[in-house]
XYZ file of C-alpha atoms in Angstrom:
429
model
C -25.928 -34.679 59.685
C -24.101 -31.346 58.068
C -21.314 -32.615 55.370
C -18.064 -30.051 56.484
C -14.979 -30.552 56.214
C -12.247 -30.522 59.788
C -8.994 -29.805 61.152
C -7.341 -32.662 61.597
C -4.308 -32.335 63.752
C -3.160 -30.480 66.930
C -0.928 -28.719 65.328
C -3.228 -27.201 62.193
C -5.699 -26.062 64.908
C -3.152 -24.551 66.536
C -2.046 -22.798 63.713
C -5.310 -21.308 62.514
C -5.132 -17.481 64.142
C -6.690 -16.127 67.168
C -9.597 -13.711 65.064
C -10.912 -16.950 63.155
C -10.732 -19.644 65.986
C -13.092 -16.588 67.496
C -16.473 -17.579 65.314
C -18.834 -20.679 64.583
C -21.370 -22.242 66.414
C -18.435 -24.660 68.811
C -17.081 -21.757 69.709
C -20.075 -19.636 71.423
C -18.704 -16.257 70.105
C -20.441 -13.632 66.920
C -18.306 -12.108 64.466
C -17.176 -8.629 64.842
C -20.241 -6.008 65.031
C -20.130 -3.364 61.783
C -21.591 -0.455 64.590
C -18.046 -1.340 65.417
C -15.731 0.263 62.155
C -14.992 4.138 62.480
C -16.025 6.735 60.210
C -13.643 9.850 60.923
C -11.235 10.012 59.550
C -12.386 8.482 56.147
C -9.187 7.106 54.370
C -8.658 4.813 58.971
C -12.576 3.773 57.840
C -11.692 2.312 54.829
C -8.884 0.552 55.462
C -10.687 -1.042 58.954
C -13.380 -1.957 56.738
C -11.439 -3.593 54.608
C -9.861 -4.989 57.801
C -12.477 -6.328 58.657
C -13.794 -7.852 55.982
C -10.143 -9.585 55.429
C -11.070 -10.580 59.223
C -14.901 -12.212 57.798
C -13.530 -13.913 55.001
C -11.520 -15.672 57.530
C -14.237 -16.446 59.874
C -16.634 -17.878 56.960
C -13.984 -20.171 56.052
C -12.810 -20.862 59.412
C -16.096 -21.468 59.190
C -16.643 -23.906 56.170
C -13.541 -25.467 56.977
C -13.694 -26.226 61.222
C -16.743 -27.627 62.830
C -15.338 -28.508 65.748
C -10.269 -27.127 65.873
C -9.504 -27.528 70.059
C -7.982 -23.697 70.237
C -5.663 -22.673 72.809
C -7.753 -22.023 75.485
C -9.824 -25.107 75.401
C -6.081 -26.590 75.195
C -4.473 -24.773 78.012
C -7.442 -25.460 79.772
C -7.742 -29.197 80.143
C -3.781 -29.636 79.446
C -4.299 -31.745 82.666
C -6.581 -34.355 81.629
C -5.357 -33.813 76.862
C -1.688 -34.808 78.012
C -2.884 -38.260 79.949
C -4.689 -39.386 77.062
C -3.514 -42.563 74.916
C -3.752 -42.602 71.158
C -6.159 -45.547 71.799
C -8.229 -42.189 74.027
C -9.897 -39.298 71.941
C -11.162 -35.410 72.474
C -13.468 -33.005 71.243
C -14.102 -28.852 72.720
C -17.725 -28.023 72.877
C -19.520 -24.256 73.400
C -22.374 -25.901 75.932
C -20.927 -25.212 79.080
C -22.655 -22.138 81.067
C -19.852 -19.723 79.334
C -16.992 -21.917 78.245
C -16.220 -24.980 76.352
C -16.244 -27.820 77.646
C -13.604 -31.470 77.047
C -15.080 -34.217 75.780
C -13.299 -37.911 76.017
C -13.975 -41.075 74.785
C -12.989 -44.715 74.075
C -13.060 -45.194 70.400
C -14.494 -43.077 67.923
C -15.773 -43.936 63.973
C -15.166 -42.498 60.648
C -18.835 -40.967 59.994
C -17.801 -40.620 56.401
C -19.235 -36.918 56.644
C -14.945 -35.481 57.594
C -15.499 -36.752 60.849
C -14.397 -38.890 63.523
C -17.173 -39.122 65.634
C -18.471 -40.931 68.916
C -21.264 -42.406 70.607
C -20.122 -41.769 73.814
C -17.237 -39.788 76.502
C -17.123 -38.046 79.492
C -17.787 -34.966 79.583
C -15.165 -32.111 82.069
C -16.526 -28.864 82.739
C -14.120 -26.589 85.058
C -14.683 -25.390 88.562
C -13.075 -22.052 89.956
C -11.351 -22.551 86.454
C -10.141 -26.464 87.512
C -11.434 -29.153 85.014
C -13.428 -31.613 86.899
C -15.953 -34.231 85.872
C -19.726 -33.273 84.730
C -21.211 -37.117 83.838
C -21.356 -39.502 80.065
C -23.519 -39.147 77.611
C -24.396 -42.124 74.949
C -26.460 -42.646 71.654
C -28.049 -46.012 70.728
C -25.531 -46.487 67.862
C -23.361 -44.993 65.272
C -26.218 -44.114 62.537
C -26.349 -41.056 65.803
C -23.106 -39.641 66.895
C -22.231 -36.889 69.394
C -23.308 -33.526 67.696
C -24.291 -30.013 68.763
C -27.460 -27.518 67.872
C -26.615 -24.015 69.155
C -25.655 -23.874 72.671
C -26.326 -27.867 73.046
C -25.222 -31.406 73.236
C -27.269 -33.754 71.022
C -27.667 -37.892 71.324
C -30.481 -40.335 70.746
C -31.612 -43.076 68.840
C -34.432 -43.996 65.974
C -37.124 -43.171 69.300
C -35.423 -40.958 71.683
C -33.265 -37.374 71.021
C -32.314 -35.322 73.831
C -30.926 -32.580 73.893
C -28.322 -31.718 77.488
C -26.139 -28.438 78.545
C -23.212 -28.127 81.649
C -23.998 -25.764 84.416
C -22.839 -25.782 87.813
C -20.492 -28.319 86.032
C -22.772 -30.916 85.550
C -24.151 -32.281 82.119
C -27.864 -30.944 82.941
C -31.076 -32.677 80.299
C -33.284 -29.352 78.967
C -35.149 -31.863 76.442
C -35.292 -34.790 76.102
C -39.074 -36.578 74.204
C -38.978 -40.260 73.406
C -41.340 -42.682 72.923
C -41.860 -46.658 74.197
C -44.721 -49.510 72.653
C -46.713 -51.861 73.564
C -47.501 -54.739 73.103
C -49.503 -54.409 70.075
C -46.623 -52.002 68.957
C -48.818 -49.035 69.533
C -46.633 -45.943 70.357
C -47.063 -43.575 73.787
C -44.866 -40.615 73.291
C -43.261 -38.951 76.164
C -41.402 -35.681 76.738
C -38.939 -34.843 79.696
C -38.110 -31.108 80.164
C -35.366 -31.613 82.927
C -37.597 -32.567 85.498
C -37.591 -36.771 85.971
C -40.591 -37.301 88.337
C -42.384 -34.989 85.952
C -41.672 -37.057 82.931
C -45.338 -35.406 80.245
C -47.488 -38.041 78.205
C -47.592 -36.428 74.936
C -51.327 -36.561 72.215
C -48.571 -37.525 69.119
C -44.543 -37.750 68.217
C -45.334 -33.721 67.551
C -42.027 -32.867 68.975
C -40.076 -35.671 68.341
C -39.905 -34.580 64.981
C -39.504 -31.347 66.154
C -36.202 -32.648 67.480
C -34.897 -35.338 65.158
C -35.383 -31.916 62.509
C -32.694 -30.213 64.902
C -31.018 -32.955 65.269
C -30.844 -33.416 61.410
C -29.098 -29.644 61.566
C -26.753 -30.478 64.214
C -22.823 -30.976 63.700
C -20.948 -34.135 64.610
C -18.613 -33.568 66.771
C -14.450 -33.890 64.817
C -12.800 -35.998 67.808
C -8.650 -36.053 67.785
C -6.795 -38.175 69.010
C -4.570 -38.300 72.247
C -1.082 -38.411 71.741
C 0.606 -40.143 74.784
C 2.323 -43.723 73.618
C 0.656 -46.773 76.598
C 2.534 -47.155 78.972
C 2.918 -49.659 82.027
C 2.268 -45.731 84.020
C -1.280 -45.315 81.709
C -2.146 -48.382 82.322
C -5.645 -48.129 83.142
C -5.645 -44.105 82.898
C -9.065 -44.523 80.488
C -10.454 -41.148 82.921
C -8.137 -38.865 81.532
C -5.406 -38.669 84.202
C -6.461 -38.131 88.116
C -9.593 -36.960 87.302
C -13.036 -38.172 87.392
C -14.699 -40.606 85.431
C -17.953 -41.064 87.171
C -20.933 -38.921 89.622
C -18.732 -42.160 92.568
C -14.322 -40.670 92.432
C -16.643 -37.334 92.425
C -18.070 -37.447 95.286
C -15.090 -39.360 97.046
C -12.585 -37.647 95.097
C -10.166 -40.491 94.069
C -9.880 -42.073 91.033
C -7.145 -45.188 92.309
C -7.640 -47.147 95.271
C -5.940 -50.151 97.620
C -8.573 -52.332 96.719
C -11.401 -53.654 95.194
C -12.654 -53.744 98.882
C -11.594 -50.305 99.431
C -14.014 -48.862 96.775
C -17.035 -51.451 98.275
C -16.604 -49.814 101.467
C -17.422 -46.056 99.828
C -20.016 -46.874 98.069
C -23.268 -45.426 99.851
C -26.764 -44.890 99.132
C -28.723 -45.918 95.804
C -24.993 -47.595 94.606
C -24.043 -51.480 94.050
C -21.200 -53.236 92.812
C -20.993 -56.452 91.023
C -18.554 -59.018 90.865
C -18.041 -60.762 87.792
C -15.437 -62.372 85.866
C -15.077 -60.916 82.048
C -13.262 -63.124 78.605
C -9.653 -61.394 78.644
C -8.776 -60.284 81.887
C -7.172 -62.728 84.383
C -9.247 -62.980 88.029
C -12.525 -60.665 88.649
C -13.563 -56.970 87.604
C -15.851 -54.523 89.849
C -18.688 -53.378 87.994
C -20.163 -49.850 89.945
C -23.752 -48.797 89.694
C -24.836 -45.698 90.748
C -27.940 -46.970 91.046
C -30.085 -50.347 90.311
C -33.694 -51.643 90.372
C -35.315 -54.606 90.402
C -36.236 -56.123 86.819
C -38.603 -59.224 88.649
C -36.495 -62.193 87.427
C -34.410 -62.446 90.867
C -32.019 -59.585 89.417
C -30.950 -56.068 90.614
C -30.023 -54.455 87.527
C -28.610 -51.582 86.058
C -28.181 -49.842 82.817
C -25.238 -47.626 83.362
C -21.813 -49.095 85.062
C -17.925 -48.418 85.574
C -16.132 -51.094 85.453
C -13.311 -51.658 87.491
C -10.151 -53.522 87.783
C -6.314 -54.105 89.680
C -3.990 -52.625 86.656
C 0.158 -52.777 87.367
C 1.081 -50.295 90.144
C -1.972 -52.856 91.967
C -3.792 -50.075 92.426
C -7.918 -50.731 91.112
C -8.978 -47.628 88.073
C -11.967 -47.446 85.580
C -11.523 -48.486 82.270
C -14.608 -47.656 80.567
C -18.971 -47.265 80.869
C -21.402 -50.022 80.402
C -24.268 -48.447 79.063
C -27.375 -50.933 78.204
C -30.765 -48.495 76.173
C -33.172 -49.101 79.638
C -34.702 -50.707 82.061
C -36.111 -54.012 79.572
C -32.547 -54.369 78.188
C -30.505 -54.426 81.961
C -26.543 -55.260 81.738
C -26.004 -58.604 81.197
C -23.355 -61.208 80.638
C -23.104 -64.707 78.581
C -21.774 -67.936 79.281
C -18.607 -66.758 77.534
C -18.259 -64.002 80.100
C -18.714 -60.724 77.306
C -20.551 -58.224 78.794
C -24.074 -57.118 76.185
C -26.181 -54.098 76.106
C -28.953 -53.407 73.977
C -31.438 -50.879 72.863
C -34.690 -51.157 70.579
C -32.015 -51.459 67.142
C -28.930 -52.126 68.717
C -26.903 -54.774 70.358
C -23.299 -54.469 71.180
C -20.993 -57.210 72.725
C -18.122 -56.252 75.087
C -14.760 -57.603 76.424
C -11.413 -56.917 77.286
C -8.595 -57.181 74.652
C -5.724 -59.166 73.718
C -3.281 -60.607 71.312
C -1.911 -57.541 70.556
C -4.970 -54.722 71.921
C -2.738 -51.538 73.597
C -3.239 -52.535 77.477
C -5.853 -54.975 77.064
C -8.076 -52.470 77.910
C -12.136 -52.734 77.636
C -13.601 -53.135 73.370
C -16.390 -53.692 72.068
C -15.954 -57.313 70.147
C -19.385 -57.096 68.413
C -21.640 -54.133 67.212
C -24.341 -54.277 65.176
C -27.673 -51.286 64.701
C -31.010 -51.862 62.714
C -30.384 -48.888 60.960
C -34.101 -49.278 59.800
C -36.428 -51.617 60.516
C -39.807 -52.928 59.152
C -43.214 -53.160 60.360
C -43.365 -56.185 62.204
C -40.070 -55.128 64.235
C -37.421 -56.546 62.146
C -34.468 -55.317 60.084
C -34.753 -53.728 55.999
C -30.767 -53.056 57.233
C -27.809 -52.656 59.566
C -24.294 -51.200 59.924
C -21.964 -52.063 62.563
C -19.130 -54.028 62.177
C -17.466 -57.877 64.668
C -15.021 -59.501 65.797
C -13.577 -62.896 65.321
C -11.743 -62.415 68.631
C -10.871 -60.022 71.417
C -7.968 -58.035 69.807
C -7.696 -54.729 67.932
C -5.968 -56.165 64.975
C -6.502 -54.743 61.779
C -7.998 -57.306 59.785
C -9.796 -58.760 62.409
C -11.919 -56.355 62.156
C -15.309 -57.189 59.944
C -17.043 -53.739 58.796
C -21.184 -55.072 58.017
C -22.065 -53.802 54.329
C -25.955 -53.765 55.054
C -27.199 -57.081 54.561
C -26.441 -59.112 57.516
C -29.837 -58.825 59.412
C -29.233 -62.438 60.409
C -26.160 -61.880 62.516
C -28.533 -58.616 64.170
C -31.229 -61.645 65.040
C -28.088 -63.811 66.653
C -27.349 -61.221 69.005
C -30.628 -60.400 69.483
C -30.617 -64.170 70.339
C -27.690 -64.378 72.333
C -28.931 -60.996 74.727
C -32.108 -62.853 75.582
C -30.644 -65.302 76.403
C -27.636 -64.017 78.926
C -27.903 -63.738 82.171
C -29.247 -59.909 83.817
C -25.940 -59.051 85.919
C -27.407 -59.101 89.839
C -25.971 -55.914 91.694
C -25.757 -55.863 95.690
C -27.288 -52.586 96.745
C -25.176 -50.411 99.257
C -27.417 -48.513 101.799
C -25.990 -46.427 104.196
C-alpha cells in the first residue's frame, strides 16, 4: 500500500485552506485547468500564473502529506454523527459516494505502520437529501488488508478475495468482487461477482483476482480520526453513531433504540432472524439480529453476519457493533467461555464484552490471529495479530504477535472447530 504522511488531528485538517483541500484522490476533484488562465492583459496573466503555481505547489504538498483529511464540508454534513462519537470510536471520509464523500465509522483501529490508523471493518453512512443515512457495512478478513480507496471505489478483502464497492442511492453497492475457493485436494476455482449475486461467473484462471490485488496494492489506506466525546452513561451503546441506523433492520424500521428485546423480535420480518445468547462480560442475555440465515446441514440455522443488542443504562435496547465471519464455511460460533468466534480461511477472532476498565463495557476483540502466509499444506509460515489475557483494554494486557506464534493460530482454529455454531430463529412474516 502507498506510504503517505497524514494529518492526524481535526484542528490541523480545518486549518488547511479550502483550495488545498480540493485535491487528492479522496476529494474527487482535480487541479485547475491551465486553459482557465487569462492571456490578457499580460501582466495579469503573469500574476495569475504565479498564483496558480503557488496553488499547484500547495495542492501537490497536500496530496503528498494528507491521504484523508476530514475537511470542513464533510465535517458539517456529518456533524450529527461525528459529534456523538466517543474517544473509542473513529471516523474517516472517502469520495466513493454518488457525487459526494461518504463517512465511515469504526469501533476499532490499529497502527498500519505507514502513518495511517487503519480499520478492517466499518459502518458506512451516505447522504439522502443532504441528511446522513445508513448505507451499509464493509470489512476485510484481517489487518493485512485495511479498508482502502482506489480511484472512486472502496477496496477490502483477504488473501483469497478482493472487493470493490461504492455508494449509490445511499447504499453500499458491490461493483466487482473476485475470489477463489479450494476443494479438499487444494485445487482452486475462481469466481467473479460483477454486482449481481444471482449471476456469479466461474473463471478459467486467477487473472481477474490478480488484477484486483494489483489495484489494491496501489490503493490508499483510509486514515481514521478519533472521536472526541468522552464516554458517558448517556452515550453507552451508541456504537451506531448517535440516532443513525447501524444496520439494514434499523434503516427499515426507522428506529435505533427499542423498549425491549421483544419489540425488536416483533419487528423482524422476511429473512431476518434472531438468537438470544449469554456472552462473556455482559450480565444478562445478548440479542443477536441477522439479516439472513442458512441451513448449515448440521442442525443449525447459521449466519456469517449479526448485530448484537444489549440493554443500556436507560433501559433501552440498542446495537453495539457488528459480528462478521468470512463465509458460510465459517459461521458465527460460540465457545464455552461465552466468546463469539469469527473466522475465515486465514484468521480467527475471539470477541466478547469488556470489563475491568473497558469504556462502557463495550464489545471488544479478545484475541485476533491472522496467517500472513500459508505453505502448500495450509499451515501458516508467519502470523500477526494480538491477544489479551482478560477482557480488558488495559494497555499492559495487550500482547502483539511477532510472527512466529503459529501455535496460537492452530490453537484458535481448534477452539473454533469445537465451538457451537449459533442457532438462529428465522422470522417469516
